[in-house]
CSV table of C-alpha atoms and ligand atoms in Angstrom, one decimal:
chain,number,residue,atom,x,y,z
A,1,UNK,CA,22.5,2.0,29.0
A,2,UNK,CA,24.3,4.1,27.5
A,3,UNK,CA,24.4,4.2,23.5
A,4,UNK,CA,27.8,4.0,21.5
A,5,UNK,CA,25.7,4.8,18.2
A,6,UNK,CA,23.3,7.2,19.4
A,7,UNK,CA,23.4,9.5,15.9
A,8,UNK,CA,19.5,9.1,15.5
A,9,UNK,CA,17.9,10.0,18.6
A,10,UNK,CA,20.1,13.3,18.7
A,11,UNK,CA,19.0,14.2,14.8
A,12,UNK,CA,15.3,13.7,16.5
A,13,UNK,CA,16.8,15.8,19.1
A,14,UNK,CA,17.5,19.2,17.2
A,15,UNK,CA,21.4,18.4,17.2
A,16,UNK,CA,23.8,19.3,15.1
A,17,UNK,CA,25.2,16.1,14.6
A,18,UNK,CA,27.9,15.0,12.9
A,19,UNK,CA,26.2,13.2,9.7
A,20,UNK,CA,23.2,12.1,8.9
A,21,UNK,CA,21.3,8.4,10.0
A,22,UNK,CA,20.1,6.3,8.2
A,23,UNK,CA,18.3,3.0,8.1
A,24,UNK,CA,15.9,1.7,6.0
A,25,UNK,CA,12.1,0.0,6.5
A,26,UNK,CA,12.1,-3.6,6.4
A,27,UNK,CA,15.5,-3.7,6.6
A,28,UNK,CA,15.7,-7.6,8.4
A,29,UNK,CA,14.3,-9.9,6.6
A,30,UNK,CA,13.8,-10.9,2.6
A,31,UNK,CA,16.1,-9.2,1.5
A,32,UNK,CA,19.3,-10.4,3.3
A,33,UNK,CA,20.3,-14.6,2.6
A,34,UNK,CA,20.6,-14.4,6.3
A,35,UNK,CA,17.2,-13.7,7.4
A,36,UNK,CA,16.4,-16.2,4.9
A,37,UNK,CA,18.3,-19.0,6.0
A,38,UNK,CA,16.7,-18.5,9.6
A,39,UNK,CA,12.9,-18.8,7.8
A,40,UNK,CA,13.6,-22.0,6.1
A,41,UNK,CA,13.9,-23.8,9.3
A,42,UNK,CA,10.3,-21.7,10.9
A,43,UNK,CA,7.6,-23.3,10.7
A,44,UNK,CA,6.1,-20.0,8.9
A,45,UNK,CA,7.1,-15.9,9.0
A,46,UNK,CA,3.9,-16.7,12.1
A,47,UNK,CA,5.8,-18.7,14.1
A,48,UNK,CA,9.9,-16.8,13.7
A,49,UNK,CA,7.4,-13.1,15.0
A,50,UNK,CA,7.0,-15.3,18.0
A,51,UNK,CA,10.6,-16.7,18.5
A,52,UNK,CA,12.2,-14.2,20.7
A,53,UNK,CA,15.8,-15.7,20.8
A,54,UNK,CA,15.4,-15.5,16.7
A,55,UNK,CA,13.5,-12.8,15.9
A,56,UNK,CA,16.4,-10.9,17.8
A,57,UNK,CA,18.8,-12.7,15.3
A,58,UNK,CA,16.8,-11.0,12.1
A,59,UNK,CA,16.3,-8.9,14.3
A,60,UNK,CA,20.2,-7.6,14.6
A,61,UNK,CA,21.6,-8.7,11.5
A,62,UNK,CA,21.3,-5.6,9.4
A,63,UNK,CA,23.2,-4.2,11.8
A,64,UNK,CA,25.2,-7.1,11.3
A,65,UNK,CA,25.4,-6.6,8.4
A,66,UNK,CA,24.3,-3.7,6.6
A,67,UNK,CA,25.6,-1.2,9.1
A,68,UNK,CA,22.8,0.6,9.5
A,69,UNK,CA,21.9,3.2,12.3
A,70,UNK,CA,18.7,1.7,13.7
A,71,UNK,CA,17.6,-1.9,14.3
A,72,UNK,CA,14.3,-2.3,14.0
A,73,UNK,CA,12.2,-5.2,16.0
A,74,UNK,CA,11.4,-7.8,14.3
A,75,UNK,CA,7.7,-8.0,13.7
A,76,UNK,CA,4.0,-8.1,11.6
A,77,UNK,CA,1.7,-5.4,12.2
A,78,UNK,CA,-0.8,-8.1,11.7
A,79,UNK,CA,0.1,-9.5,15.1
A,80,UNK,CA,-2.9,-6.1,15.9
A,81,UNK,CA,-5.6,-8.3,15.1
A,82,UNK,CA,-4.6,-11.3,15.9
A,83,UNK,CA,-4.5,-10.5,19.5
A,84,UNK,CA,-7.4,-9.2,19.1
A,85,UNK,CA,-9.5,-12.3,17.6
A,86,UNK,CA,-8.6,-12.1,14.2
A,87,UNK,CA,-5.6,-14.5,12.7
A,88,UNK,CA,-3.6,-14.4,9.9
A,89,UNK,CA,-1.9,-16.0,7.7
A,90,UNK,CA,1.6,-14.8,5.5
A,91,UNK,CA,1.1,-16.7,2.8
A,92,UNK,CA,4.4,-17.6,0.0
A,93,UNK,CA,4.1,-14.3,-2.1
A,94,UNK,CA,0.6,-13.8,-1.8
A,95,UNK,CA,0.8,-11.6,1.5
A,96,UNK,CA,-1.2,-11.9,4.8
A,97,UNK,CA,-4.4,-13.8,4.9
A,98,UNK,CA,-7.5,-13.8,7.5
A,99,UNK,CA,-10.0,-16.7,7.2
A,100,UNK,CA,-11.7,-14.3,9.6
A,101,UNK,CA,-13.3,-11.2,8.6
A,102,UNK,CA,-14.8,-8.4,9.9
A,103,UNK,CA,-17.8,-7.0,8.6
A,104,UNK,CA,-21.1,-6.5,10.8
A,105,UNK,CA,-22.0,-5.6,14.0
A,106,UNK,CA,-21.6,-9.8,15.4
A,107,UNK,CA,-18.0,-9.8,13.7
A,108,UNK,CA,-16.7,-6.6,16.3
A,109,UNK,CA,-18.4,-8.4,19.3
A,110,UNK,CA,-16.1,-11.1,19.1
A,111,UNK,CA,-13.5,-9.3,18.9
A,112,UNK,CA,-11.3,-8.0,22.3
A,113,UNK,CA,-9.4,-5.0,23.1
A,114,UNK,CA,-5.4,-6.4,23.5
A,115,UNK,CA,-4.0,-8.6,25.8
A,116,UNK,CA,-0.4,-8.0,25.6
A,117,UNK,CA,0.9,-9.6,29.1
A,118,UNK,CA,-1.4,-12.8,27.8
A,119,UNK,CA,-1.4,-13.0,23.8
A,120,UNK,CA,1.6,-10.8,22.4
A,121,UNK,CA,4.4,-10.7,25.3
A,122,UNK,CA,6.4,-12.2,22.7
A,123,UNK,CA,7.1,-8.8,21.0
A,124,UNK,CA,8.1,-7.1,24.4
A,125,UNK,CA,10.2,-10.1,25.3
A,126,UNK,CA,12.1,-10.4,21.7
A,127,UNK,CA,12.4,-6.7,22.5
A,128,UNK,CA,14.4,-7.4,25.7
A,129,UNK,CA,16.4,-10.4,24.1
A,130,UNK,CA,17.4,-7.9,21.3
A,131,UNK,CA,18.5,-5.5,23.7
A,132,UNK,CA,20.8,-7.2,25.8
A,133,UNK,CA,22.5,-8.7,22.8
A,134,UNK,CA,22.8,-5.1,20.6
A,135,UNK,CA,24.2,-4.0,24.0
A,136,UNK,CA,24.0,-0.4,23.3
A,137,UNK,CA,24.8,-0.6,19.5
A,138,UNK,CA,22.5,0.8,17.5
A,139,UNK,CA,19.6,2.3,19.0
A,140,UNK,CA,16.0,-0.2,19.0
A,141,UNK,CA,12.9,0.6,16.5
A,142,UNK,CA,9.2,-0.6,17.7
A,143,UNK,CA,6.3,-0.1,16.0
A,144,UNK,CA,2.9,0.0,15.3
A,145,UNK,CA,0.6,-0.4,11.9
A,146,UNK,CA,-1.9,3.0,12.4
A,147,UNK,CA,-5.5,2.2,13.1
A,148,UNK,CA,-7.0,2.5,9.4
A,149,UNK,CA,-4.5,0.3,8.0
A,150,UNK,CA,-5.0,-2.8,10.7
A,151,UNK,CA,-8.9,-1.3,10.5
A,152,UNK,CA,-8.1,-2.0,6.8
A,153,UNK,CA,-6.8,-5.4,6.5
A,154,UNK,CA,-9.5,-6.8,8.7
A,155,UNK,CA,-11.8,-5.7,6.9
A,156,UNK,CA,-10.8,-7.2,3.8
A,157,UNK,CA,-9.4,-10.6,5.1
A,158,UNK,CA,-6.1,-10.0,2.7
A,159,UNK,CA,-3.8,-7.5,0.9
A,160,UNK,CA,-5.6,-5.4,-1.9
A,161,UNK,CA,-5.7,-2.6,-4.7
A,162,UNK,CA,-8.5,-0.7,-3.8
A,163,UNK,CA,-9.5,-2.1,0.1
A,164,UNK,CA,-13.3,-1.6,-1.3
A,165,UNK,CA,-14.3,-3.4,2.1
A,166,UNK,CA,-13.5,-1.4,4.6
A,167,UNK,CA,-13.8,1.3,2.4
A,168,UNK,CA,-17.4,0.6,2.3
A,169,UNK,CA,-17.2,0.8,6.1
A,170,UNK,CA,-16.6,4.7,6.9
A,171,UNK,CA,-20.2,5.0,4.4
A,172,UNK,CA,-22.6,2.6,5.4
A,173,UNK,CA,-21.2,2.1,8.9
A,174,UNK,CA,-19.5,4.6,10.5
A,175,UNK,CA,-20.2,4.7,13.8
A,176,UNK,CA,-19.5,0.8,13.3
A,177,UNK,CA,-16.1,1.5,11.7
A,178,UNK,CA,-15.4,3.9,14.7
A,179,UNK,CA,-16.1,1.5,17.7
A,180,UNK,CA,-13.5,-0.5,15.7
A,181,UNK,CA,-11.2,1.3,15.2
A,182,UNK,CA,-11.2,2.4,18.4
A,183,UNK,CA,-10.7,-0.2,20.1
A,184,UNK,CA,-7.8,-0.8,17.6
A,185,UNK,CA,-6.2,2.1,18.9
A,186,UNK,CA,-6.8,0.9,23.2
A,187,UNK,CA,-5.0,-2.6,21.5
A,188,UNK,CA,-1.9,-0.5,19.8
A,189,UNK,CA,-1.4,2.1,22.7
A,190,UNK,CA,-1.2,-0.6,25.2
A,191,UNK,CA,1.6,-2.8,22.8
A,192,UNK,CA,3.1,0.3,22.3
A,193,UNK,CA,3.6,1.0,25.5
A,194,UNK,CA,4.9,-2.3,26.7
A,195,UNK,CA,7.5,-2.4,24.2
A,196,UNK,CA,8.5,0.8,25.1
A,197,UNK,CA,8.4,-0.4,28.9
A,198,UNK,CA,10.6,-3.7,26.9
A,199,UNK,CA,13.4,-1.0,26.2
A,200,UNK,CA,12.9,0.4,22.9
A,201,UNK,CA,14.2,3.9,22.5
A,202,UNK,CA,11.6,5.2,19.8
A,203,UNK,CA,8.2,4.1,18.1
A,204,UNK,CA,7.1,4.2,14.7
A,205,UNK,CA,3.6,4.2,13.3
A,206,UNK,CA,3.1,3.0,9.4
A,207,UNK,CA,0.0,4.3,8.2
A,208,UNK,CA,0.8,2.0,4.8
A,209,UNK,CA,-2.3,2.1,3.4
A,210,UNK,CA,-2.8,7.0,3.8
A,211,UNK,CA,-2.8,7.3,0.1
A,212,UNK,CA,-6.4,6.1,-0.5
A,213,UNK,CA,-8.7,8.2,1.9
A,214,UNK,CA,-10.9,11.3,1.3
A,215,UNK,CA,-9.2,14.5,3.2
A,216,UNK,CA,-11.9,14.5,5.1
A,217,UNK,CA,-12.0,11.1,5.6
A,218,UNK,CA,-8.2,10.4,6.4
A,219,UNK,CA,-9.0,13.4,9.5
A,220,UNK,CA,-12.2,11.3,11.2
A,221,UNK,CA,-11.1,8.0,10.5
A,222,UNK,CA,-7.5,7.7,10.2
A,223,UNK,CA,-5.4,10.5,11.9
A,224,UNK,CA,-7.6,11.4,14.7
A,225,UNK,CA,-6.3,8.0,16.1
A,226,UNK,CA,-3.0,8.4,15.2
A,227,UNK,CA,-3.2,11.7,17.1
A,228,UNK,CA,-5.4,10.1,20.2
A,229,UNK,CA,-1.3,7.4,20.5
A,230,UNK,CA,1.0,10.0,19.7
A,231,UNK,CA,-0.5,12.3,22.5
A,232,UNK,CA,-0.3,8.4,25.2
A,233,UNK,CA,3.4,8.4,24.4
A,234,UNK,CA,5.2,10.7,25.6
A,235,UNK,CA,8.0,8.0,27.3
A,236,UNK,CA,9.9,7.5,23.8
A,237,UNK,CA,9.9,10.0,20.5
A,238,UNK,CA,7.2,8.8,17.6
A,239,UNK,CA,7.4,8.9,14.5
A,240,UNK,CA,4.4,9.0,11.9
A,241,UNK,CA,4.7,7.7,8.3
A,242,UNK,CA,1.9,7.8,6.6
A,243,UNK,CA,3.0,6.8,2.9
A,244,UNK,CA,0.3,9.0,0.2
A,245,UNK,CA,-1.2,11.7,3.0
A,246,UNK,CA,-0.5,13.7,0.3
A,247,UNK,CA,-3.4,16.2,1.5
A,248,UNK,CA,-3.3,15.7,4.7
A,249,UNK,CA,0.1,16.5,5.2
A,250,UNK,CA,-0.6,20.2,6.6
A,251,UNK,CA,-2.8,18.6,9.4
A,252,UNK,CA,-0.2,16.5,10.4
A,253,UNK,CA,1.6,19.9,12.4
A,254,UNK,CA,-0.7,19.6,15.2
A,255,UNK,CA,0.2,15.2,15.6
A,256,UNK,CA,2.8,15.5,19.3
A,257,UNK,CA,4.7,13.0,17.2
A,258,UNK,CA,9.4,14.0,16.7
A,259,UNK,CA,9.3,12.4,13.2
A,260,UNK,CA,6.9,12.2,10.0
A,261,UNK,CA,8.3,10.2,7.4
A,262,UNK,CA,7.5,10.5,3.6
A,263,UNK,CA,6.8,9.1,0.8
A,264,UNK,CA,8.9,9.2,-2.9
A,265,UNK,CA,6.0,11.1,-4.1
A,266,UNK,CA,6.4,13.8,-1.3
A,267,UNK,CA,7.9,17.4,-2.4
A,268,UNK,CA,11.2,17.3,0.2
A,269,UNK,CA,11.3,21.5,0.1
A,270,UNK,CA,7.9,21.8,0.1
A,271,UNK,CA,7.7,19.7,3.5
A,272,UNK,CA,10.3,21.7,4.5
A,273,UNK,CA,9.3,24.7,4.1
A,274,UNK,CA,5.6,23.6,5.9
A,275,UNK,CA,7.0,22.0,9.6
A,276,UNK,CA,10.1,24.3,9.2
A,277,UNK,CA,12.7,22.6,12.1
A,278,UNK,CA,9.3,22.0,14.6
A,279,UNK,CA,9.3,18.0,13.2
A,280,UNK,CA,12.4,16.1,12.2
A,281,UNK,CA,11.8,14.2,8.2
A,282,UNK,CA,12.5,11.0,6.9
A,283,UNK,CA,13.1,9.1,3.9
A,284,UNK,CA,13.0,9.6,0.7
A,285,UNK,CA,14.5,7.3,-1.8
A,286,UNK,CA,12.4,5.6,-4.1
A,287,UNK,CA,12.8,2.3,-3.4
A,288,UNK,CA,13.3,1.3,-7.4
A,289,UNK,CA,16.7,2.9,-7.3
A,290,UNK,CA,18.3,0.6,-5.4
A,291,UNK,CA,17.5,-1.4,-9.4
A,292,UNK,CA,20.0,0.6,-10.5
A,293,UNK,CA,23.9,0.9,-10.4
A,294,UNK,CA,25.5,2.3,-8.0
A,295,UNK,CA,26.5,5.2,-10.1
A,296,UNK,CA,22.8,6.5,-9.8
A,297,UNK,CA,22.5,4.9,-6.9
A,298,UNK,CA,25.2,7.4,-5.6
A,299,UNK,CA,23.8,10.3,-7.5
A,300,UNK,CA,19.5,10.0,-6.4
A,301,UNK,CA,20.9,9.5,-2.8
A,302,UNK,CA,23.2,12.8,-2.8
A,303,UNK,CA,20.3,14.8,-4.4
A,304,UNK,CA,17.9,13.5,-1.4
A,305,UNK,CA,20.3,14.5,1.3
A,306,UNK,CA,21.7,17.9,-0.7
A,307,UNK,CA,16.9,18.6,-1.0
A,308,UNK,CA,17.0,17.8,2.9
A,309,UNK,CA,20.2,19.5,4.1
A,310,UNK,CA,22.2,18.8,7.1
A,311,UNK,CA,20.4,18.3,9.7
A,312,UNK,CA,16.6,17.0,11.2
A,313,UNK,CA,16.9,14.6,8.7
A,314,UNK,CA,16.6,10.9,9.2
A,315,UNK,CA,17.7,9.3,5.6
A,316,UNK,CA,15.4,6.4,4.7
A,317,UNK,CA,13.8,4.8,1.7
A,318,UNK,CA,10.7,6.7,0.9
A,319,UNK,CA,9.4,2.9,1.6
A,320,UNK,CA,10.1,-0.4,2.3
A,321,UNK,CA,13.0,-2.1,0.5
A,322,UNK,CA,11.7,-4.5,-2.4
A,323,UNK,CA,12.3,-8.1,-1.7
A,324,UNK,CA,14.3,-8.4,-4.7
A,325,UNK,CA,16.9,-6.0,-4.0
A,326,UNK,CA,19.9,-7.1,-4.2
A,327,UNK,CA,21.7,-6.0,-0.7
A,328,UNK,CA,25.1,-4.6,-2.3
A,329,UNK,CA,23.2,-2.1,-3.7
A,330,UNK,CA,21.7,-1.6,-0.3
A,331,UNK,CA,25.0,-1.5,1.2
A,332,UNK,CA,25.7,1.3,-1.3
A,333,UNK,CA,22.6,3.6,-1.0
A,334,UNK,CA,23.6,3.1,2.6
A,335,UNK,CA,28.2,4.7,2.2
A,336,UNK,CA,26.7,6.9,0.1
A,337,UNK,CA,24.6,8.8,2.9
A,338,UNK,CA,27.5,8.2,5.4
A,339,UNK,CA,29.9,9.4,3.4
A,340,UNK,CA,28.1,12.3,1.4
A,341,UNK,CA,26.3,13.9,4.4
A,342,UNK,CA,29.6,14.1,6.4
A,343,UNK,CA,30.7,16.0,3.4
A,344,UNK,CA,28.0,18.2,4.0
A,345,UNK,CA,29.6,19.1,6.7
A,346,UNK,CA,32.3,20.2,5.9
B,1,CP3,O1,12.6,-4.4,9.5
B,1,CP3,C1,11.7,-4.5,9.2
B,1,CP3,O2,10.8,-3.5,9.5
B,1,CP3,C2,10.8,-5.4,10.9
B,1,CP3,C3,9.4,-5.8,10.1
B,1,CP3,C4,8.8,-5.6,9.7
B,1,CP3,C5,8.1,-6.7,9.1
B,1,CP3,N1,6.0,-6.3,9.1
B,1,CP3,C6,8.3,-8.1,8.9
B,1,CP3,C7,8.3,-8.3,7.6
B,1,CP3,C8,7.8,-5.0,9.3
B,1,CP3,C9,8.1,-2.8,10.1
B,1,CP3,C10,6.7,-4.5,8.7
B,1,CP3,C11,5.6,-4.0,8.5
B,1,CP3,C12,4.3,-4.0,7.9
B,1,CP3,N2,3.5,-5.6,7.6
B,1,CP3,C13,3.7,-3.1,6.7
B,1,CP3,C14,3.8,-1.8,7.3
B,1,CP3,C15,4.7,-0.4,6.3
B,1,CP3,C16,5.0,-1.1,5.1
B,1,CP3,O3,5.9,-1.7,4.2
B,1,CP3,O4,3.9,-0.8,4.5
B,1,CP3,C17,3.0,-3.4,6.6
B,1,CP3,C18,2.1,-3.1,5.5
B,1,CP3,C19,2.9,-4.8,7.0
B,1,CP3,C20,1.6,-6.3,6.2
B,1,CP3,C21,2.5,-7.8,6.0
B,1,CP3,N3,3.9,-8.2,6.4
B,1,CP3,C22,2.7,-7.7,3.8
B,1,CP3,C23,1.1,-7.0,3.1
B,1,CP3,C24,3.8,-8.2,4.2
B,1,CP3,C25,3.7,-9.3,2.5
B,1,CP3,C26,4.3,-9.2,1.8
B,1,CP3,C27,5.4,-7.6,1.7
B,1,CP3,O5,6.0,-7.2,2.4
B,1,CP3,O6,6.6,-8.6,2.2
B,1,CP3,C28,4.0,-8.7,4.9
B,1,CP3,C29,4.9,-9.7,5.1
B,1,CP3,C30,6.8,-9.3,5.8
B,1,CP3,N4,6.4,-9.1,7.0
B,1,CP3,C31,8.1,-9.7,5.5
B,1,CP3,C32,8.3,-9.9,6.9
B,1,CP3,C33,10.3,-9.5,6.9
B,1,CP3,C34,7.4,-10.8,4.4
B,1,CP3,C35,7.2,-12.4,4.9
B,1,CP3,C36,7.9,-13.0,4.8
B,1,CP3,O7,9.8,-13.6,6.0
B,1,CP3,O8,7.9,-14.6,4.2
C-alpha cells in the first residue's frame, strides 16, 4: 500500500525531503494517559504485549495524539528470552524480572531457539492489525534487542547498573557466552523476518547496554552479532542504536545498515564527519530536555537540527522518553522539528 506520509523512508533512501521526519523511542506507552487507561484494563504488561488488538491500539495512540511520522509496534525486547524458555515479569516501577537466569552450560541446554510461529505469533499478528488500522498513514517500525543486550538481561535476571554477571561470563566462560549469543541471534533474525513478513516498513535493533563493554569486547560479543543480523535483513531498512558505544562508532561503518542512532552524549558533527552521507543519523536530543520550559525545548531542538543539517537525519531523542514527561512537552519537541526543519530548506 502507498503510504500517505513516507518522509521517514524517503529520508533513509537519501532523498532531499521537505522536512525532517520525527518519532520518539518509547513513544508508545507510559507517558500517555490513553495508554495507561488501556494498560489498567489488563492483568499486566506481558498480557498487553500478547493481545494483538490492544497492542495495535496503543501502537497507534502516539500517531493520533503526538503526530509523529512513524509508529513503532508495541512489544518489548524481552519477548525473545521468553520464547527461548526464560519467561519475564514486568514489575511495576521496578522493571523486568526473570525468575530463572542463565549461569551455566546446563541452563543453556534447557533453552531453545525461538519458534516464532509457535511462541511469538502475537507480534506478527499485532503488526497485521496495526497495518490495517493505520491504513497507510505512517510507516510502521519493527524492532528487537541486540543479542548482547538480551544476553545481559538473561544472565543478570533483571535490570542492573553494572550487569556484572553477564560481564563476568565473558571472562570466565567466553565459549558459553558465544553459544548463548548465537542462539539469541538466530532467534532474533527469525523474529525480525516474521515482523517484516507481517508488514513492518523498517526495523530497529536496540543495543541499550552497548556502553558497558570495552571496545575489544564490544566487537567480539556484540558487534559481530549485530553484523549477522544486518547481513540477514535485506528486505527493509535497518537502524542500529547502540547506546554509549562511543569508541565503537568507527567500526559501525562496516555494518550493512542504513541508519545509526546516536545517544545524546555523542558528538553530532564528529559523527557526520565519520559517516559522511553513507549512513543516515537518528537522534539525539537529551531526553531530560523535555523537563524544561517550551522555550528551552525549542532552543535545544533547533540547535540539534542545525548540527545534523537538513538531510539524512531522523529527529528523535538520544534514548527513550522518560515515563514522567508531560505529553505537551513531547508535542513541543515534535512541532519544533516540523516547523524549524521545513524552514531550514528555504
Ligand atoms: O514505543 C515504543 O518504543 C514501543 C514499545 C517498546 C517497549 N519497550 C514497551 C515498554 C520498546 C521499543 C521497548 C524496548 C525496550 N525494552 C528496550 C530498549 C530500549 C531502551 O529503552 O533502551 C529495553 C532495554 C527494554 C526492557 C524494558 N522494558 C525495561 C528495562 C522496562 C522497565 C523500565 C521502563 O522503561 O519502563 C520495560 C517496560 C516497558 N516496555 C514499558 C513499555 C511501555 C513500561 C511498562 C508498563 O507499561 O508497565
